[in-house]
CSV table of C-alpha atoms in Angstrom, one decimal:
chain,number,residue,atom,x,y,z
A,551,MET,CA,0.0,-0.2,0.0
A,552,ARG,CA,0.9,3.5,-0.5
A,553,GLN,CA,0.1,5.3,2.2
A,554,ILE,CA,-1.3,8.5,1.6
A,555,LYS,CA,-4.3,10.8,2.9
A,556,ILE,CA,-6.3,13.6,2.0
A,557,LEU,CA,-5.6,17.0,3.4
A,558,GLY,CA,-8.1,19.1,1.3
A,559,PHE,CA,-10.2,19.1,-1.6
A,560,GLY,CA,-12.2,21.7,-3.6
A,561,THR,CA,-13.9,21.9,-7.0
A,562,PHE,CA,-15.4,24.6,-9.2
A,563,VAL,CA,-17.9,24.9,-11.8
A,564,PRO,CA,-19.0,28.0,-13.7
A,565,ASP,CA,-22.4,29.6,-12.8
A,566,HIS,CA,-23.8,29.4,-16.1
A,567,THR,CA,-25.7,26.8,-17.3
A,568,VAL,CA,-27.4,25.1,-20.3
A,569,THR,CA,-29.8,22.2,-20.6
A,570,PHE,CA,-30.1,19.7,-23.2
A,571,GLU,CA,-33.6,17.7,-22.4
A,572,ASP,CA,-33.3,16.8,-18.7
A,573,GLN,CA,-29.3,16.9,-18.8
A,574,THR,CA,-27.6,20.0,-17.3
A,575,ARG,CA,-24.4,21.4,-18.7
A,576,TYR,CA,-22.0,23.8,-16.9
A,577,ARG,CA,-20.5,26.2,-19.7
A,578,CYS,CA,-18.2,29.1,-19.0
A,579,ALA,CA,-20.0,32.4,-20.3
A,580,ASN,CA,-18.1,35.2,-18.6
A,581,GLY,CA,-14.6,34.8,-19.9
A,582,GLU,CA,-13.3,32.6,-17.5
A,583,THR,CA,-10.3,30.9,-18.7
A,584,GLN,CA,-9.1,27.1,-18.0
A,585,VAL,CA,-6.3,28.6,-15.5
A,586,ASP,CA,-9.1,30.5,-13.7
A,587,LEU,CA,-11.1,27.1,-13.1
A,588,ALA,CA,-7.7,25.5,-11.9
A,589,VAL,CA,-7.0,28.5,-9.7
A,590,TYR,CA,-10.4,28.4,-7.9
A,591,ALA,CA,-10.4,24.9,-7.2
A,592,CYS,CA,-6.9,25.1,-6.0
A,593,GLU,CA,-7.9,28.0,-3.7
A,594,ARG,CA,-10.6,26.0,-2.6
A,595,ALA,CA,-8.4,23.1,-1.8
A,596,LEU,CA,-5.8,25.0,0.1
A,597,LYS,CA,-8.7,26.8,2.3
A,598,ASN,CA,-10.3,23.2,3.0
A,599,ALA,CA,-7.1,22.0,4.1
A,600,ASN,CA,-6.2,25.0,6.1
A,601,LEU,CA,-3.1,25.3,4.3
A,602,SER,CA,-1.4,28.1,2.2
A,603,ILE,CA,0.5,27.6,-1.0
A,604,ASP,CA,3.9,27.5,0.8
A,605,ASP,CA,2.7,24.4,2.5
A,606,ILE,CA,2.7,22.6,-1.1
A,607,ASP,CA,6.2,21.3,-2.7
A,608,LEU,CA,4.6,20.0,-5.8
A,609,ILE,CA,1.8,20.9,-8.3
A,610,LEU,CA,0.5,18.4,-10.7
A,611,ASN,CA,-1.8,19.4,-13.4
A,612,GLY,CA,-3.6,16.3,-14.8
A,613,SER,CA,-5.8,17.9,-17.5
A,614,ALA,CA,-6.4,16.6,-21.0
A,615,VAL,CA,-6.4,19.8,-23.4
A,616,PRO,CA,-3.4,22.5,-22.6
A,617,THR,CA,-4.2,26.3,-22.3
A,618,GLN,CA,-1.3,26.6,-24.9
A,619,LEU,CA,1.2,24.2,-26.3
A,620,ILE,CA,4.3,25.4,-24.3
A,621,PRO,CA,4.4,26.0,-21.4
A,622,SER,CA,2.7,23.3,-19.4
A,623,THR,CA,-0.6,24.3,-18.1
A,624,ALA,CA,0.7,23.5,-14.6
A,625,SER,CA,3.2,26.5,-15.4
A,626,LEU,CA,0.6,28.8,-15.8
A,627,ILE,CA,-1.5,27.8,-12.8
A,628,HIS,CA,2.0,28.1,-11.0
A,629,GLU,CA,2.1,31.6,-12.1
A,630,ARG,CA,-1.4,32.5,-10.7
A,631,ILE,CA,-1.1,30.9,-7.3
A,632,ALA,CA,2.7,30.0,-6.7
A,633,LYS,CA,4.5,32.9,-8.5
A,634,GLY,CA,8.2,33.2,-7.4
A,635,ARG,CA,8.0,30.1,-4.9
A,636,ASP,CA,10.3,27.1,-5.0
A,637,ILE,CA,7.4,24.8,-6.2
A,638,PRO,CA,8.0,22.7,-9.3
A,639,ALA,CA,5.0,22.1,-11.6
A,640,PHE,CA,4.3,20.1,-14.2
A,641,ASP,CA,1.7,18.3,-16.3
A,642,VAL,CA,0.7,14.4,-16.4
A,643,ASN,CA,-1.7,13.9,-19.6
A,644,SER,CA,-3.6,10.8,-19.9
A,645,SER,CA,-6.6,12.7,-21.4
A,646,CYS,CA,-10.0,11.9,-19.3
A,647,SER,CA,-7.9,9.7,-16.9
A,648,GLY,CA,-5.3,12.4,-16.1
A,649,PHE,CA,-6.2,12.9,-12.4
A,650,LEU,CA,-5.9,9.1,-12.0
A,651,THR,CA,-2.4,8.9,-13.2
A,652,ALA,CA,-1.4,12.4,-11.5
A,653,LEU,CA,-2.7,10.7,-8.4
A,654,ASP,CA,-0.8,7.4,-9.1
A,655,VAL,CA,2.5,9.3,-10.0
A,656,ALA,CA,2.0,11.7,-6.7
A,657,SER,CA,1.3,8.5,-4.3
A,658,LEU,CA,4.9,7.1,-5.6
A,659,TYR,CA,6.6,10.4,-4.9
A,660,ILE,CA,5.3,10.5,-1.5
A,661,LYS,CA,5.8,6.9,-0.6
A,662,GLU,CA,9.5,7.8,-1.9
A,663,GLY,CA,9.6,10.9,0.4
A,664,GLN,CA,10.5,13.1,-2.6
A,665,TYR,CA,7.7,15.3,-1.9
A,666,GLU,CA,5.4,15.6,1.1
A,667,LYS,CA,2.3,17.6,0.2
A,668,ILE,CA,1.3,17.5,-3.5
A,669,LEU,CA,-1.4,19.5,-5.0
A,670,ILE,CA,-3.1,17.6,-7.9
A,671,VAL,CA,-5.7,19.6,-10.1
A,672,SER,CA,-7.6,18.7,-13.1
A,673,GLU,CA,-9.4,21.6,-15.0
A,674,GLU,CA,-11.0,21.7,-18.3
A,675,LEU,CA,-12.5,24.2,-20.5
A,676,ALA,CA,-14.3,21.8,-22.6
A,677,SER,CA,-16.9,24.5,-24.3
A,678,ALA,CA,-13.9,26.0,-26.2
A,679,GLY,CA,-13.7,22.7,-28.2
A,680,LEU,CA,-16.9,21.8,-28.8
A,681,ASN,CA,-18.3,21.5,-32.4
A,682,PRO,CA,-21.7,22.5,-32.4
A,683,ASN,CA,-22.5,20.3,-35.5
A,684,GLN,CA,-21.5,17.0,-33.8
A,685,LYS,CA,-24.6,16.9,-31.3
A,686,GLU,CA,-23.5,13.9,-29.4
A,687,SER,CA,-20.4,15.6,-27.8
A,688,TYR,CA,-21.9,19.0,-28.1
A,689,GLU,CA,-24.5,18.4,-25.6
A,690,LEU,CA,-22.2,15.9,-23.4
A,691,PHE,CA,-19.4,18.2,-22.0
A,692,SER,CA,-19.2,20.7,-19.2
A,693,ASP,CA,-16.5,22.8,-17.8
A,694,GLY,CA,-15.1,22.4,-14.6
A,695,ALA,CA,-12.4,21.8,-12.0
A,696,ALA,CA,-11.2,19.8,-8.9
A,697,ALA,CA,-8.1,19.8,-6.6
A,698,VAL,CA,-7.0,17.2,-4.1
A,699,ILE,CA,-4.1,17.8,-1.9
A,700,ILE,CA,-2.2,14.6,-0.5
A,701,THR,CA,0.2,13.8,2.2
A,702,ALA,CA,1.9,10.8,3.7
A,703,SER,CA,-0.4,9.0,6.3
A,704,GLU,CA,0.7,6.9,9.3
A,705,GLU,CA,-2.5,4.9,9.1
A,706,GLU,CA,-3.5,1.8,6.9
A,707,GLN,CA,-5.0,4.0,4.2
A,708,GLY,CA,-3.9,4.9,0.7
A,709,ILE,CA,-3.5,3.6,-2.7
A,710,LEU,CA,-4.1,-0.4,-2.7
A,711,ALA,CA,-4.0,-0.9,-6.4
A,712,VAL,CA,-3.5,0.6,-9.9
A,713,MET,CA,-3.8,-0.7,-13.5
A,714,GLN,CA,-3.4,1.7,-16.8
A,715,LYS,CA,-3.8,-0.1,-20.1
A,716,THR,CA,-3.7,1.7,-23.7
A,717,PHE,CA,-5.5,0.2,-26.7
A,718,SER,CA,-4.4,2.2,-29.2
A,719,GLU,CA,-6.5,0.9,-32.0
A,720,GLY,CA,-9.1,3.6,-30.6
A,721,ALA,CA,-6.4,6.5,-30.9
A,722,HIS,CA,-8.1,8.1,-33.6
A,723,TYR,CA,-11.9,7.9,-32.4
A,724,THR,CA,-11.6,10.6,-29.9
A,725,GLU,CA,-9.3,13.5,-31.2
A,726,ILE,CA,-8.6,17.0,-31.5
A,727,ARG,CA,-6.2,17.0,-34.4
A,728,GLY,CA,-5.3,20.8,-35.0
A,729,GLY,CA,-2.8,22.7,-32.8
A,730,GLY,CA,0.0,20.3,-32.7
A,731,THR,CA,2.8,19.7,-34.9
A,732,GLY,CA,0.1,17.5,-37.2
A,733,TYR,CA,-2.1,20.2,-37.9
A,734,PRO,CA,-0.2,23.6,-36.9
A,735,GLY,CA,-2.0,26.4,-35.9
A,736,TYR,CA,-0.4,28.6,-38.5
A,737,ARG,CA,-1.7,26.3,-41.4
A,738,HIS,CA,-5.3,26.8,-40.4
A,739,GLU,CA,-7.4,27.5,-43.3
A,740,ALA,CA,-11.2,28.8,-43.6
A,741,GLY,CA,-13.2,25.5,-43.7
A,742,ASP,CA,-10.8,23.5,-41.8
A,743,GLU,CA,-12.2,24.5,-38.3
A,744,ALA,CA,-13.6,21.1,-37.5
A,745,GLU,CA,-9.6,19.7,-37.2
A,746,TYR,CA,-9.4,22.1,-34.4
A,747,LEU,CA,-12.5,21.0,-32.4
A,748,PHE,CA,-13.3,18.1,-30.4
A,749,ASP,CA,-14.4,14.9,-32.6
A,750,MET,CA,-15.6,12.1,-31.2
A,751,LYS,CA,-16.7,8.5,-32.8
A,752,GLY,CA,-19.2,7.7,-30.5
A,753,LYS,CA,-20.3,4.4,-31.8
A,754,GLN,CA,-16.5,3.0,-32.3
A,755,ILE,CA,-15.8,4.2,-28.6
A,756,LEU,CA,-18.7,2.3,-27.5
A,757,PHE,CA,-17.7,-0.9,-29.4
A,758,ILE,CA,-14.0,-0.9,-28.1
A,759,THR,CA,-15.1,0.1,-24.6
A,760,ALA,CA,-17.4,-2.9,-24.6
A,761,ARG,CA,-14.4,-5.1,-25.8
A,762,TYR,CA,-12.0,-4.1,-23.3
A,763,LEU,CA,-13.6,-2.6,-20.0
A,764,PRO,CA,-15.0,-5.8,-19.1
A,765,LYS,CA,-11.5,-7.7,-19.5
A,766,VAL,CA,-9.5,-4.8,-17.7
A,767,PHE,CA,-11.9,-5.1,-14.9
A,768,LYS,CA,-11.4,-8.7,-14.6
A,769,GLU,CA,-7.9,-9.0,-14.8
A,770,PHE,CA,-7.7,-6.1,-12.1
A,771,TYR,CA,-9.7,-8.0,-10.1
A,772,GLU,CA,-7.6,-11.1,-10.7
A,773,LYS,CA,-4.4,-9.5,-10.1
A,774,TYR,CA,-5.5,-7.7,-7.0
A,775,ASN,CA,-7.4,-10.9,-5.7
A,776,LEU,CA,-10.5,-8.5,-5.5
A,777,THR,CA,-14.2,-8.9,-5.7
A,778,ILE,CA,-16.9,-6.3,-6.0
A,779,ASP,CA,-17.5,-6.8,-2.2
A,780,ASP,CA,-14.2,-5.2,-1.6
A,781,ILE,CA,-15.2,-2.1,-2.7
A,782,ASP,CA,-17.4,0.1,-1.2
A,783,LEU,CA,-18.1,2.7,-4.1
A,784,ILE,CA,-16.8,3.1,-7.7
A,785,VAL,CA,-16.4,6.5,-9.0
A,786,PRO,CA,-16.3,6.3,-12.5
A,787,HIS,CA,-15.5,8.7,-15.4
A,788,GLN,CA,-18.7,10.3,-16.5
A,789,ALA,CA,-18.2,9.5,-20.1
A,790,SER,CA,-21.5,9.5,-21.3
A,791,LYS,CA,-25.2,8.4,-20.8
A,792,ALA,CA,-24.2,4.7,-21.6
A,793,LEU,CA,-22.5,4.8,-18.1
A,794,SER,CA,-25.1,2.6,-16.2
A,795,MET,CA,-25.6,0.7,-19.1
A,796,PHE,CA,-22.0,-0.4,-19.0
A,797,MET,CA,-22.2,-0.8,-15.2
A,798,GLY,CA,-25.6,-2.9,-15.6
A,799,ARG,CA,-23.6,-5.1,-18.1
A,800,MET,CA,-20.7,-5.7,-15.7
A,801,GLY,CA,-23.0,-6.7,-13.1
A,802,ILE,CA,-22.1,-3.7,-11.0
A,803,PRO,CA,-25.7,-2.9,-9.1
A,804,GLU,CA,-27.0,0.8,-9.3
A,805,GLY,CA,-26.0,2.6,-5.8
A,806,LYS,CA,-22.6,0.9,-6.0
A,807,TYR,CA,-21.3,3.7,-8.3
A,808,VAL,CA,-21.7,7.4,-8.7
A,809,ASP,CA,-23.7,8.5,-11.8
A,810,VAL,CA,-23.9,12.3,-12.2
A,811,VAL,CA,-23.9,12.4,-16.3
A,812,LYS,CA,-27.6,14.0,-16.2
A,813,ASP,CA,-26.4,16.8,-13.7
A,814,TYR,CA,-22.9,17.6,-14.7
A,815,GLY,CA,-22.3,15.7,-17.6
A,816,ASN,CA,-18.7,14.9,-18.9
A,817,MET,CA,-16.0,17.1,-17.3
A,818,VAL,CA,-13.1,15.2,-19.3
A,819,SER,CA,-10.2,15.2,-16.9
A,820,ALA,CA,-12.0,16.9,-14.0
A,821,SER,CA,-14.8,14.6,-14.0
A,822,VAL,CA,-13.6,11.8,-11.8
A,823,PRO,CA,-12.0,14.2,-9.0
A,824,PHE,CA,-15.0,16.5,-9.0
A,825,THR,CA,-17.4,13.5,-8.6
A,826,PHE,CA,-14.9,12.1,-5.9
A,827,CYS,CA,-15.2,15.4,-4.2
A,828,LYS,CA,-18.8,15.8,-4.3
A,829,ALA,CA,-19.2,12.3,-3.0
A,830,ILE,CA,-17.1,13.2,-0.1
A,831,GLU,CA,-19.3,16.2,0.5
A,832,GLU,CA,-22.5,14.6,0.4
A,833,GLY,CA,-21.2,11.9,2.8
A,834,ARG,CA,-21.2,8.8,0.2
A,835,ILE,CA,-17.8,8.7,1.0
A,836,GLN,CA,-16.7,8.0,4.7
A,837,LYS,CA,-13.2,7.6,6.1
A,838,GLY,CA,-12.1,3.9,5.9
A,839,ASP,CA,-14.0,3.1,2.6
A,840,THR,CA,-12.3,1.5,-0.3
A,841,VAL,CA,-13.2,3.7,-3.5
A,842,LEU,CA,-12.5,2.4,-7.0
A,843,LEU,CA,-11.8,5.4,-9.3
A,844,CYS,CA,-11.9,4.3,-13.0
A,845,ALA,CA,-11.9,6.0,-16.3
A,846,THR,CA,-12.0,5.4,-20.0
A,847,ALA,CA,-10.2,8.1,-22.0
A,848,ALA,CA,-8.7,8.9,-25.6
A,849,GLY,CA,-6.1,6.4,-26.5
A,850,LEU,CA,-8.5,4.5,-25.7
A,851,THR,CA,-7.0,4.2,-22.2
A,852,VAL,CA,-8.3,2.5,-19.3
A,853,ASN,CA,-7.3,3.4,-15.6
A,854,MET,CA,-8.0,2.3,-12.4
A,855,VAL,CA,-7.1,3.1,-8.9
A,856,LEU,CA,-8.1,1.7,-5.7
A,857,TRP,CA,-8.1,3.7,-2.6
A,858,LYS,CA,-8.5,3.1,0.8
A,859,LEU,CA,-9.5,6.7,2.3
J,1285,MET,CA,-26.1,-20.3,-42.1
J,1286,TYR,CA,-24.9,-17.3,-40.5
J,1287,PHE,CA,-28.4,-15.9,-40.0
J,1288,ASP,CA,-29.5,-19.1,-38.3
J,1289,VAL,CA,-26.5,-18.7,-35.6
J,1290,LEU,CA,-27.4,-14.9,-35.3
J,1291,LYS,CA,-31.2,-15.7,-34.7
J,1292,GLN,CA,-30.5,-18.5,-32.0
J,1293,ILE,CA,-27.6,-16.0,-30.2
J,1294,LEU,CA,-30.4,-13.2,-30.1
J,1295,GLU,CA,-33.4,-15.6,-28.7
J,1296,GLU,CA,-31.2,-17.7,-26.2
J,1297,ASP,CA,-28.6,-15.2,-25.0
J,1298,PHE,CA,-30.4,-11.6,-25.5
J,1299,PHE,CA,-33.8,-12.8,-25.0
J,1300,VAL,CA,-35.3,-11.4,-28.0
J,1301,ALA,CA,-38.8,-12.7,-28.4
J,1302,ASP,CA,-39.8,-10.8,-31.4
J,1303,GLU,CA,-39.9,-12.5,-34.8
J,1304,ILE,CA,-36.4,-12.1,-36.4
J,1305,THR,CA,-35.9,-11.4,-40.1
J,1306,PRO,CA,-33.0,-10.2,-41.9
J,1307,GLU,CA,-34.7,-6.9,-42.3
J,1308,SER,CA,-35.2,-6.7,-38.6
J,1309,ARG,CA,-33.5,-3.5,-36.9
J,1310,PHE,CA,-31.4,-4.1,-33.8
J,1311,ILE,CA,-32.6,-1.3,-31.8
J,1312,GLU,CA,-36.1,-0.1,-33.1
J,1313,ASP,CA,-37.3,-3.7,-33.8
J,1314,LEU,CA,-35.8,-6.0,-31.4
J,1315,GLY,CA,-35.5,-3.9,-28.6
J,1316,LEU,CA,-31.7,-4.1,-27.9
J,1317,ASP,CA,-29.9,-1.1,-26.6
J,1318,SER,CA,-26.6,0.1,-28.6
J,1319,LEU,CA,-24.4,-1.7,-26.1
J,1320,LEU,CA,-26.2,-4.6,-26.6
J,1321,VAL,CA,-25.7,-4.5,-30.4
J,1322,MET,CA,-21.9,-4.0,-29.5
J,1323,GLN,CA,-22.0,-7.1,-27.3
J,1324,LEU,CA,-23.7,-9.1,-30.0
J,1325,LEU,CA,-20.8,-8.2,-32.5
J,1326,LEU,CA,-18.2,-9.0,-29.9
J,1327,GLN,CA,-19.7,-12.3,-29.2
J,1328,MET,CA,-19.9,-13.1,-33.0
J,1329,GLU,CA,-16.1,-11.9,-33.3
J,1330,GLU,CA,-15.5,-14.6,-30.5
J,1331,LYS,CA,-17.4,-17.3,-32.2
J,1332,TYR,CA,-16.1,-17.1,-35.6
J,1333,GLY,CA,-12.5,-16.0,-34.6
J,1334,VAL,CA,-12.5,-12.7,-36.6
J,1335,THR,CA,-11.8,-9.1,-35.7
J,1336,ILE,CA,-14.4,-6.3,-36.6
J,1337,ASP,CA,-13.0,-2.9,-36.5
J,1338,GLY,CA,-14.4,0.0,-35.3
J,1339,GLU,CA,-14.7,1.6,-38.5
J,1340,GLU,CA,-16.5,-1.4,-39.8
J,1341,ILE,CA,-19.6,-1.1,-37.4
J,1342,GLU,CA,-20.7,2.3,-39.0
J,1343,GLY,CA,-24.0,1.9,-40.5
J,1344,ILE,CA,-25.2,-1.6,-39.0
J,1345,GLU,CA,-28.7,-1.3,-37.9
J,1346,THR,CA,-30.4,-4.5,-39.3
J,1347,ILE,CA,-29.5,-8.1,-39.0
J,1348,ALA,CA,-28.9,-8.0,-42.7
J,1349,ASP,CA,-26.3,-5.4,-42.3
J,1350,ALA,CA,-24.5,-7.7,-39.6
J,1351,LEU,CA,-24.7,-10.6,-41.8
J,1352,LYS,CA,-22.9,-8.7,-44.7
J,1353,LEU,CA,-19.8,-7.8,-42.4
J,1354,LEU,CA,-19.6,-11.2,-40.9
J,1355,GLU,CA,-19.7,-12.9,-44.4
J,1356,GLU,CA,-17.0,-10.3,-45.6
J,1357,LYS,CA,-14.9,-11.3,-42.7
J,1358,ILE,CA,-15.1,-15.0,-42.9
J,1359,GLY,CA,-15.2,-15.1,-46.4
């Protein structure tokens, strides 16, 4: 076990909402930037932990989409909350599962004693990249952020198990092609706007997720000698309205997992930490509970972290 | 031959009680949801030892669509 505990956490969603039938989505409408969202969540996490930024010795940003290509978004967040301070900051990107990978990395750092208090934040301005002509994705995403501060624990609590897989046959089913070296921004021409917007092939993602997700769950259970009864609550990525279908097909009963797709939609990398923090706030997660954080992400990546709180 | 196998799987494993014809649409006529359609295709993959690419499932709406894909895959 990597013995860690939470010192504090914070979440943020913009005030503005839009609705699509019974689905509520949060979308920035007052000029908030991606870094603003991160800053608000970090400030709330620091306040919740009763700490100042001077107590933090590493900032990890686990968001999927950067504010700009260089420097890291973590550096831009650092500029706002830690400028002039000796606190390293960098991005950890595994798309929608970025928070889980950042948590994996952070817990290893803490176990090794390299850092004492680590601030992990995931924030997404999804609305900046949505294509209004692609209804399925346009109506799915929300903007939001969540931050968690962790440190070493003397108690029997922490990360029990991790597993991350990449099935790159799905590499082109979820993309933003433009902006990098493949489609540099300076080559942008009228008519190729879609290359710079989020592009999701929903049916294909569903197909390979149905192929691999149950297999990864099975391997995870077998590797760590687990059953569903060893887990108090599953906090999955709020990938789509198909979440409950997937959970049902894998034999995970309602009540054993958190589904807030209707209320918040998919916040990309912020979904898992946001849902996790809200579940703690609402008392669905208590000290001593064993929680499985899991996500499917562009790549196709499947990521799982089992955490005894 | 593939039609009979598909029909049997739909009836026995997916509990489809409606009449199944090549023209039957998986979702509208047979009451499957999109995930069940994916699971059916994955089951056919396993049964016949073929691999269906994500791109190939685009446009599969009826039994006939699935049979055509299977015939192309199996030869």
